[in-house]
Amino acid sequence: MNRRDLIGAGLLGGGALLSSALPKVVHAATMGTATTTASLSALAKQRGVLFGTAIGPLVATSDAYRQTVVADAGIVVPEYEMKWRFIEKTKGVYDFSAVDRRLAFAQQNGMAFRGHTLVWHQSMPDWFSSAVNADNARQVMINHITNVAGRYKGKIHSWDVVNEAIDISPQGVGDLRNTPWLQMIGPDYLQIAYETAAAADPGATLVYNDYGLIYASAGGDAKRAATLRMLERLVSRGVPIHALGLQGHIEAPIRNFDPNILYRFCGDVAALGLKIMVTELDVSDQYAPADIIVRDAVVAEAYKAILSCVLSVPATTTVLTWGLSDVHTWLSSSRPRSDGLPVRPLLYTDTMQKKMAWDAVANSLRG
Ligand code: XIL
C-alpha cells in the first residue's frame, strides 16, 4: 500500500482506521502527498485568508526551519517572546530584542506579524505578585499595554489583547477566570485593556483569544455560551474588539466534534461584527496509536475536520498553527506520550519533510 492508496482507502477522508490493517512503512507515512508545490500561504491567499505559524526558538538558529516558515507562512507570531515574563523580566526594564529580531525576519520576508499576548494570567514576571496590588493594578496594566502595543504601533496585524479570560468551572467568577486582574481591577479590566490597546495601536485588529471552544461537549457548549455573552457585553458597550481567536489545541483521533455546532457558533460571533481567527492550531497525538502511518493519518484527519469547518465560515480571516515542525512543539512537554515516542502534532517531520497533515491543511485551503 503506497501513500496514494492510503488516501484512496479514506485515511484522509474519514475512513475507519485500523492500525493492524496497515503496513509499518515508516518512510511513507512521513512524506506528504502533495501534488503541487504551492505553498500554504499561497493557497490561503487564493482562498482569501492568511495562513501562518507561531515561531519558536528555532527561527533564530535553524536555516531549515526558517526556510520552511518563509515558504509556508504569510503571518507569524512569537510563541513566547512577547509574553510579559519574557519582555520585562526585571521590573521597569523592557527587553524587546527577541521580538525585534522576529519582527525583522517577518518584515524581510513579507510576512504579517501578530502580537501575543498583552493580558494573561500565565507567563507573568516573578516580580508581579509582590509589586502589583489593588491600588496600582489598573495603572500597571495600562502602562504595560501602552508600552508594548505602542512600541509596535503600525506593525502588528492583530493583538491577542486578552488571553483565556473565561472559566466556566466552579473556580470562575460569573464565567470569568479568577485572575489577579479580575481580583484587583474587577470585570472592567477587559474593557480597559481593549480601550488601551486601541489607543496605543489604532490600526491593529484586537482579538479575544481562548481555548476550549471547538468540541461538542457539555464543557464546550458552556464555554461557547459564556464567551458569546462576554463578547456581546463588550460589543454592546462599544468596546474596540474586532475578532475572536479560537486557539485550536485539539486532539487526535478527533472525537466529540460536530462541525455544525462550531459553524453556528462562528456565525453567532460574526453576527456581533467580529472576525474569526484560528490562532494556535495543533493536534496532540498523545493518545493516538503508536504506528506512525496511523498516527499521522489521524492527526491529518483532525486538521481537516477543523479547517474544513472554520474555512467555510465567511468571517474567518486567518489561520495559524502553533509551530510548523515536530522538531519543536510545546506538546512534547505539555502532552507527552506514555510510550515515550516523540510526538508528531504538526505539519512537518522533525527533518522538515511534509506530513499528511500538511496535505490536509493544503486540501482544506483549496476547499
Ligand atoms: C505556550 C508556549 O508554546 C510555550 O512555549 C510556553 O512555555 C507556554 O505557552 N495557549 C496560549 C499560548 O495562548 O501562549 C501557549 O503557548 C499555549 C496555550
Short mmCIF file of C-alpha atoms and ligand atoms in Angstrom, two decimals:
data_model
loop_
_atom_site.label_atom_id
_atom_site.label_comp_id
_atom_site.label_asym_id
_atom_site.label_seq_id
_atom_site.Cartn_x
_atom_site.Cartn_y
_atom_site.Cartn_z
CA MET A 1 0.00 0.00 0.00
CA ASN A 2 1.55 3.30 -1.02
CA ARG A 3 0.68 6.81 0.03
CA ARG A 4 -1.85 7.29 -2.72
CA ASP A 5 -3.54 4.06 -1.64
CA LEU A 6 -3.77 5.40 1.88
CA ILE A 7 -5.67 8.38 0.58
CA GLY A 8 -7.78 6.11 -1.61
CA ALA A 9 -8.53 3.97 1.42
CA GLY A 10 -10.04 7.04 3.02
CA LEU A 11 -7.34 7.69 5.58
CA LEU A 12 -7.56 11.37 4.90
CA GLY A 13 -11.21 11.27 4.16
CA GLY A 14 -12.79 9.87 7.27
CA GLY A 15 -12.40 6.13 6.68
CA ALA A 16 -12.09 3.74 9.61
CA LEU A 17 -8.58 3.47 10.96
CA LEU A 18 -7.40 0.01 11.80
CA SER A 19 -3.75 0.06 12.69
CA SER A 20 -3.49 -3.70 12.29
CA ALA A 21 -4.59 -3.38 8.67
CA LEU A 22 -1.77 -1.05 7.85
CA PRO A 23 1.82 -1.81 6.94
CA LYS A 24 4.54 -0.35 9.09
CA VAL A 25 6.22 1.56 6.29
CA VAL A 26 7.51 4.43 8.29
CA HIS A 27 9.06 6.43 5.48
CA ALA A 28 5.80 6.56 3.55
CA ALA A 29 3.95 7.99 6.49
CA THR A 30 6.39 10.79 6.96
CA MET A 31 6.00 12.09 3.42
CA GLY A 32 3.31 14.40 2.20
CA THR A 33 1.25 13.51 -0.81
CA ALA A 34 1.36 16.98 -2.32
CA THR A 35 0.53 17.02 -5.98
CA THR A 36 1.54 20.65 -6.22
CA THR A 37 4.39 22.73 -4.92
CA ALA A 38 2.07 25.59 -3.97
CA SER A 39 2.84 26.92 -0.51
CA LEU A 40 0.22 27.04 2.21
CA SER A 41 0.40 30.83 2.28
CA ALA A 42 -0.24 30.97 -1.49
CA LEU A 43 -3.17 28.56 -1.20
CA ALA A 44 -4.54 30.62 1.68
CA LYS A 45 -4.26 33.83 -0.33
CA GLN A 46 -6.25 32.27 -3.16
CA ARG A 47 -8.89 31.43 -0.60
CA GLY A 48 -8.86 34.99 0.74
CA VAL A 49 -7.34 34.14 4.12
CA LEU A 50 -3.92 34.37 5.74
CA PHE A 51 -2.08 31.24 6.81
CA GLY A 52 0.85 31.24 9.20
CA THR A 53 2.50 29.85 12.27
CA ALA A 54 3.94 30.59 15.66
CA ILE A 55 7.69 30.89 15.54
CA GLY A 56 9.55 29.35 18.42
CA PRO A 57 13.24 29.48 19.31
CA LEU A 58 14.40 27.60 16.19
CA VAL A 59 13.73 30.56 13.98
CA ALA A 60 16.87 32.07 15.46
CA THR A 61 19.10 29.03 14.99
CA SER A 62 17.97 26.73 12.18
CA ASP A 63 18.17 27.66 8.49
CA ALA A 64 15.99 24.72 7.51
CA TYR A 65 13.28 25.78 9.93
CA ARG A 66 13.46 29.39 8.79
CA GLN A 67 13.18 28.38 5.15
CA THR A 68 10.13 26.25 5.88
CA VAL A 69 8.47 29.15 7.68
CA VAL A 70 9.27 31.51 4.82
CA ALA A 71 7.86 29.01 2.32
CA ASP A 72 4.54 28.42 4.03
CA ALA A 73 3.71 31.33 6.30
CA GLY A 74 2.12 34.63 5.38
CA ILE A 75 1.87 35.60 9.04
CA VAL A 76 3.91 34.70 12.13
CA VAL A 77 3.59 35.17 15.87
CA PRO A 78 6.23 34.77 18.56
CA GLU A 79 5.43 31.63 20.55
CA TYR A 80 6.81 33.02 23.79
CA GLU A 81 8.99 36.06 23.29
CA MET A 82 6.26 38.70 23.55
CA LYS A 83 4.83 37.45 26.81
CA TRP A 84 5.22 39.69 29.82
CA ARG A 85 7.57 37.37 31.66
CA PHE A 86 9.96 37.45 28.75
CA ILE A 87 9.99 41.13 27.85
CA GLU A 88 10.04 42.60 31.37
CA LYS A 89 11.99 40.07 33.43
CA THR A 90 13.23 42.85 35.64
CA LYS A 91 10.62 45.37 36.71
CA GLY A 92 10.92 48.55 34.65
CA VAL A 93 13.49 47.08 32.25
CA TYR A 94 11.97 46.01 28.96
CA ASP A 95 13.98 43.82 26.60
CA PHE A 96 12.42 43.74 23.16
CA SER A 97 15.45 42.34 21.33
CA ALA A 98 13.98 38.85 20.69
CA VAL A 99 10.72 40.33 19.43
CA ASP A 100 12.55 42.83 17.23
CA ARG A 101 14.58 40.06 15.58
CA ARG A 102 11.42 38.12 14.83
CA LEU A 103 9.65 41.19 13.51
CA ALA A 104 12.62 41.96 11.23
CA PHE A 105 12.51 38.35 9.97
CA ALA A 106 8.81 38.74 9.21
CA GLN A 107 9.23 42.09 7.51
CA GLN A 108 12.18 40.94 5.41
CA ASN A 109 10.09 38.05 4.13
CA GLY A 110 6.84 39.91 3.59
CA MET A 111 5.03 38.19 6.44
CA ALA A 112 2.46 39.84 8.70
CA PHE A 113 3.17 39.78 12.44
CA ARG A 114 0.81 39.03 15.33
CA GLY A 115 1.15 40.20 18.90
CA HIS A 116 0.68 37.56 21.61
CA THR A 117 -0.30 38.42 24.32
CA LEU A 118 -0.88 41.54 26.45
CA VAL A 119 -3.12 40.41 29.33
CA TRP A 120 -2.91 36.80 30.51
CA HIS A 121 -2.79 35.10 33.89
CA GLN A 122 0.19 32.97 32.80
CA SER A 123 3.78 33.82 31.87
CA MET A 124 3.78 36.68 34.34
CA PRO A 125 7.08 38.08 35.60
CA ASP A 126 8.30 36.91 39.02
CA TRP A 127 8.14 40.46 40.40
CA PHE A 128 4.44 40.80 39.56
CA SER A 129 2.83 39.37 42.68
CA SER A 130 4.84 41.44 45.13
CA ALA A 131 4.74 44.68 43.12
CA VAL A 132 1.13 44.80 41.95
CA ASN A 133 -1.86 45.39 44.21
CA ALA A 134 -5.43 46.66 44.05
CA ASP A 135 -4.21 50.27 44.20
CA ASN A 136 -1.86 50.15 41.24
CA ALA A 137 -3.09 47.18 39.14
CA ARG A 138 -5.14 49.26 36.73
CA GLN A 139 -2.23 51.61 36.04
CA VAL A 140 0.26 48.73 35.75
CA MET A 141 -1.91 47.01 33.15
CA ILE A 142 -2.48 50.25 31.22
CA ASN A 143 1.25 51.04 31.25
CA HIS A 144 2.17 47.57 30.05
CA ILE A 145 -0.29 47.64 27.15
CA THR A 146 0.70 51.19 26.24
CA ASN A 147 4.43 50.37 26.30
CA VAL A 148 4.25 47.16 24.31
CA ALA A 149 1.43 47.86 21.83
CA GLY A 150 2.72 51.43 21.48
CA ARG A 151 6.24 50.29 20.65
CA TYR A 152 4.98 48.16 17.77
CA LYS A 153 2.31 50.58 16.62
CA GLY A 154 1.52 50.18 12.93
CA LYS A 155 3.48 46.94 12.66
CA ILE A 156 1.07 44.44 14.17
CA HIS A 157 -1.58 42.63 12.16
CA SER A 158 -3.56 41.64 15.25
CA TRP A 159 -3.10 41.66 19.01
CA ASP A 160 -4.28 38.98 21.41
CA VAL A 161 -5.20 41.68 23.90
CA VAL A 162 -6.74 39.37 26.50
CA ASN A 163 -5.99 35.66 26.55
CA GLU A 164 -8.09 32.98 28.27
CA ALA A 165 -10.35 35.17 30.44
CA ILE A 166 -13.27 32.73 30.61
CA ASP A 167 -13.53 30.00 33.23
CA ILE A 168 -16.76 28.03 33.35
CA SER A 169 -15.52 25.77 36.16
CA PRO A 170 -16.63 26.35 39.76
CA GLN A 171 -13.44 28.41 40.21
CA GLY A 172 -14.71 31.00 37.74
CA VAL A 173 -16.41 34.15 38.97
CA GLY A 174 -19.55 34.73 36.90
CA ASP A 175 -17.85 32.92 33.99
CA LEU A 176 -14.67 34.96 34.28
CA ARG A 177 -11.38 33.39 35.29
CA ASN A 178 -10.36 34.37 38.78
CA THR A 179 -7.13 36.06 37.70
CA PRO A 180 -5.15 38.73 39.51
CA TRP A 181 -6.65 41.21 37.03
CA LEU A 182 -10.20 40.27 37.95
CA GLN A 183 -9.36 40.31 41.65
CA MET A 184 -7.58 43.64 41.61
CA ILE A 185 -9.40 45.61 38.90
CA GLY A 186 -12.77 43.83 38.61
CA PRO A 187 -14.56 42.70 35.42
CA ASP A 188 -13.97 46.08 33.77
CA TYR A 189 -10.36 45.10 33.23
CA LEU A 190 -11.40 43.62 29.88
CA GLN A 191 -12.90 46.85 28.60
CA ILE A 192 -9.94 48.87 29.89
CA ALA A 193 -7.47 46.51 28.20
CA TYR A 194 -9.13 46.81 24.78
CA GLU A 195 -9.54 50.57 25.02
CA THR A 196 -5.90 50.96 25.99
CA ALA A 197 -4.73 48.72 23.14
CA ALA A 198 -6.88 50.64 20.64
CA ALA A 199 -5.38 53.92 21.79
CA ALA A 200 -1.84 52.52 21.58
CA ASP A 201 -2.19 50.93 18.13
CA PRO A 202 -5.38 52.05 16.38
CA GLY A 203 -4.61 50.01 13.25
CA ALA A 204 -4.31 46.58 14.83
CA THR A 205 -7.12 44.04 14.87
CA LEU A 206 -7.88 43.47 18.55
CA VAL A 207 -8.57 39.85 19.38
CA TYR A 208 -10.03 37.93 22.30
CA ASN A 209 -8.24 34.55 22.32
CA ASP A 210 -9.26 31.35 24.12
CA TYR A 211 -9.24 27.57 24.09
CA GLY A 212 -11.98 25.00 24.66
CA LEU A 213 -14.36 26.43 22.05
CA ILE A 214 -14.14 23.65 19.49
CA TYR A 215 -15.60 20.46 20.95
CA ALA A 216 -19.26 19.47 21.01
CA SER A 217 -19.05 18.51 24.69
CA ALA A 218 -21.11 19.97 27.55
CA GLY A 219 -18.00 21.92 28.57
CA GLY A 220 -17.63 23.21 25.02
CA ASP A 221 -21.27 24.29 24.96
CA ALA A 222 -20.89 26.13 28.26
CA LYS A 223 -17.67 27.84 27.25
CA ARG A 224 -19.07 28.93 23.88
CA ALA A 225 -22.14 30.36 25.60
CA ALA A 226 -20.05 32.19 28.20
CA THR A 227 -17.71 33.54 25.53
CA LEU A 228 -20.59 34.76 23.44
CA ARG A 229 -22.11 36.52 26.47
CA MET A 230 -18.82 38.22 27.24
CA LEU A 231 -18.30 39.31 23.63
CA GLU A 232 -21.88 40.60 23.47
CA ARG A 233 -21.31 42.64 26.61
CA LEU A 234 -18.15 44.19 25.23
CA VAL A 235 -19.60 44.90 21.79
CA SER A 236 -22.80 46.40 23.21
CA ARG A 237 -20.70 48.85 25.23
CA GLY A 238 -18.80 49.92 22.13
CA VAL A 239 -15.53 48.35 23.31
CA PRO A 240 -12.99 48.18 20.44
CA ILE A 241 -12.77 44.43 19.94
CA HIS A 242 -12.60 43.03 16.43
CA ALA A 243 -12.08 39.28 16.39
CA LEU A 244 -12.35 36.04 18.31
CA GLY A 245 -9.28 33.83 18.31
CA LEU A 246 -10.04 30.12 18.51
CA GLN A 247 -6.77 28.70 19.82
CA GLY A 248 -7.47 25.27 18.36
CA HIS A 249 -5.38 22.95 20.50
CA ILE A 250 -7.15 19.74 19.59
CA GLU A 251 -6.58 16.02 19.90
CA ALA A 252 -6.35 13.07 17.53
CA PRO A 253 -8.30 10.94 16.90
CA ILE A 254 -10.81 13.76 16.88
CA ARG A 255 -13.95 12.87 18.82
CA ASN A 256 -16.83 14.86 20.10
CA PHE A 257 -16.61 17.28 17.20
CA ASP A 258 -19.70 18.50 15.38
CA PRO A 259 -18.93 20.93 12.56
CA ASN A 260 -22.50 22.25 12.69
CA ILE A 261 -22.03 23.38 16.28
CA LEU A 262 -18.74 25.12 15.58
CA TYR A 263 -20.11 26.66 12.38
CA ARG A 264 -23.17 28.01 14.19
CA PHE A 265 -21.02 29.45 16.98
CA CYS A 266 -18.75 31.19 14.48
CA GLY A 267 -21.88 32.61 12.84
CA ASP A 268 -23.11 33.94 16.20
CA VAL A 269 -19.73 35.60 16.77
CA ALA A 270 -19.73 37.03 13.25
CA ALA A 271 -23.23 38.43 13.83
CA LEU A 272 -21.69 40.64 16.51
CA GLY A 273 -19.48 42.15 13.81
CA LEU A 274 -16.41 40.15 14.81
CA LYS A 275 -13.99 38.21 12.62
CA ILE A 276 -12.82 34.67 13.36
CA MET A 277 -9.19 33.62 13.56
CA VAL A 278 -7.69 30.23 14.31
CA THR A 279 -4.66 31.28 16.29
CA GLU A 280 -2.85 28.26 17.74
CA LEU A 281 -3.85 25.15 15.84
CA ASP A 282 -2.05 21.93 16.68
CA VAL A 283 -3.18 18.33 17.08
CA SER A 284 -1.99 16.40 20.09
CA ASP A 285 -1.22 12.75 19.29
CA GLN A 286 -0.80 11.89 22.97
CA TYR A 287 -3.49 9.21 22.81
CA ALA A 288 -3.21 8.29 19.13
CA PRO A 289 -1.92 4.83 18.09
CA ALA A 290 1.86 4.42 18.10
CA ASP A 291 2.03 3.31 14.45
CA ILE A 292 3.34 6.31 12.58
CA ILE A 293 1.21 5.89 9.48
CA VAL A 294 -1.96 5.62 11.51
CA ARG A 295 -0.87 8.39 13.83
CA ASP A 296 -0.05 10.81 11.03
CA ALA A 297 -3.34 9.95 9.36
CA VAL A 298 -5.49 10.62 12.41
CA VAL A 299 -3.63 13.86 13.06
CA ALA A 300 -4.24 14.89 9.44
CA GLU A 301 -7.88 13.94 9.82
CA ALA A 302 -8.25 16.28 12.79
CA TYR A 303 -6.68 19.20 10.90
CA LYS A 304 -9.07 18.56 8.03
CA ALA A 305 -12.13 18.37 10.28
CA ILE A 306 -11.46 21.69 11.96
CA LEU A 307 -10.24 23.60 8.95
CA SER A 308 -12.90 22.49 6.52
CA CYS A 309 -15.43 23.77 9.04
CA VAL A 310 -13.78 27.05 10.03
CA LEU A 311 -12.72 27.94 6.49
CA SER A 312 -16.32 27.63 5.35
CA VAL A 313 -17.22 30.47 7.72
CA PRO A 314 -17.17 33.74 5.75
CA ALA A 315 -15.90 35.69 8.79
CA THR A 316 -12.71 33.62 9.07
CA THR A 317 -9.70 35.71 8.09
CA THR A 318 -6.64 33.93 9.43
CA VAL A 319 -5.32 30.51 10.42
CA LEU A 320 -2.10 29.92 12.31
CA THR A 321 -0.65 26.66 13.56
CA TRP A 322 1.30 26.61 16.81
CA GLY A 323 4.57 25.74 15.10
CA LEU A 324 5.24 24.03 11.77
CA SER A 325 7.54 21.10 12.52
CA ASP A 326 7.56 18.33 15.09
CA VAL A 327 11.17 19.26 15.77
CA HIS A 328 9.86 21.90 18.15
CA THR A 329 6.46 21.85 19.82
CA TRP A 330 5.24 22.75 23.27
CA LEU A 331 3.25 19.46 23.18
CA SER A 332 6.49 17.48 23.70
CA SER A 333 6.41 18.59 27.30
CA SER A 334 2.76 19.51 27.87
CA ARG A 335 1.20 16.42 26.15
CA PRO A 336 3.89 13.71 26.10
CA ARG A 337 3.03 10.14 25.14
CA SER A 338 3.08 7.46 27.81
CA ASP A 339 5.08 5.16 25.47
CA GLY A 340 7.82 7.76 25.30
CA LEU A 341 7.64 8.10 21.49
CA PRO A 342 8.25 11.62 20.16
CA VAL A 343 5.01 13.49 19.49
CA ARG A 344 4.03 14.30 15.88
CA PRO A 345 1.40 17.06 16.10
CA LEU A 346 2.47 19.44 13.31
CA LEU A 347 2.76 19.67 9.52
CA TYR A 348 6.40 18.71 9.01
CA THR A 349 8.53 15.94 10.47
CA ASP A 350 11.50 16.82 12.64
CA THR A 351 13.62 16.71 9.48
CA MET A 352 11.30 19.10 7.66
CA GLN A 353 9.53 16.56 5.45
CA LYS A 354 5.92 17.35 4.68
CA LYS A 355 3.48 15.08 6.51
CA MET A 356 -0.09 14.06 5.74
CA ALA A 357 -1.13 16.93 8.00
CA TRP A 358 0.44 19.35 5.53
CA ASP A 359 -1.67 17.87 2.74
CA ALA A 360 -4.76 18.03 4.91
CA VAL A 361 -4.19 21.73 5.53
CA ALA A 362 -3.42 22.36 1.85
CA ASN A 363 -6.55 20.49 0.75
CA SER A 364 -8.71 22.31 3.27
CA LEU A 365 -7.36 25.62 1.99
CA ARG A 366 -8.15 24.55 -1.55
CA GLY A 367 -11.71 23.95 -0.44
C1 XIL B 1 2.81 28.09 25.31
C2 XIL B 1 4.14 28.04 24.58
O1 XIL B 1 4.02 27.21 23.45
C3 XIL B 1 5.21 27.55 25.47
O2 XIL B 1 6.48 27.63 24.84
C4 XIL B 1 5.23 28.38 26.75
O3 XIL B 1 6.11 27.87 27.63
C5 XIL B 1 3.85 28.37 27.41
O4 XIL B 1 2.91 28.82 26.50
N1 XIL B 1 -2.20 28.93 24.97
C6 XIL B 1 -1.54 30.08 24.65
C7 XIL B 1 -0.09 30.01 24.33
O5 XIL B 1 -2.16 31.13 24.49
O6 XIL B 1 0.60 31.18 24.71
C8 XIL B 1 0.55 28.82 24.96
O7 XIL B 1 1.89 28.75 24.47
C9 XIL B 1 -0.20 27.57 24.65
C10 XIL B 1 -1.59 27.64 25.20
#
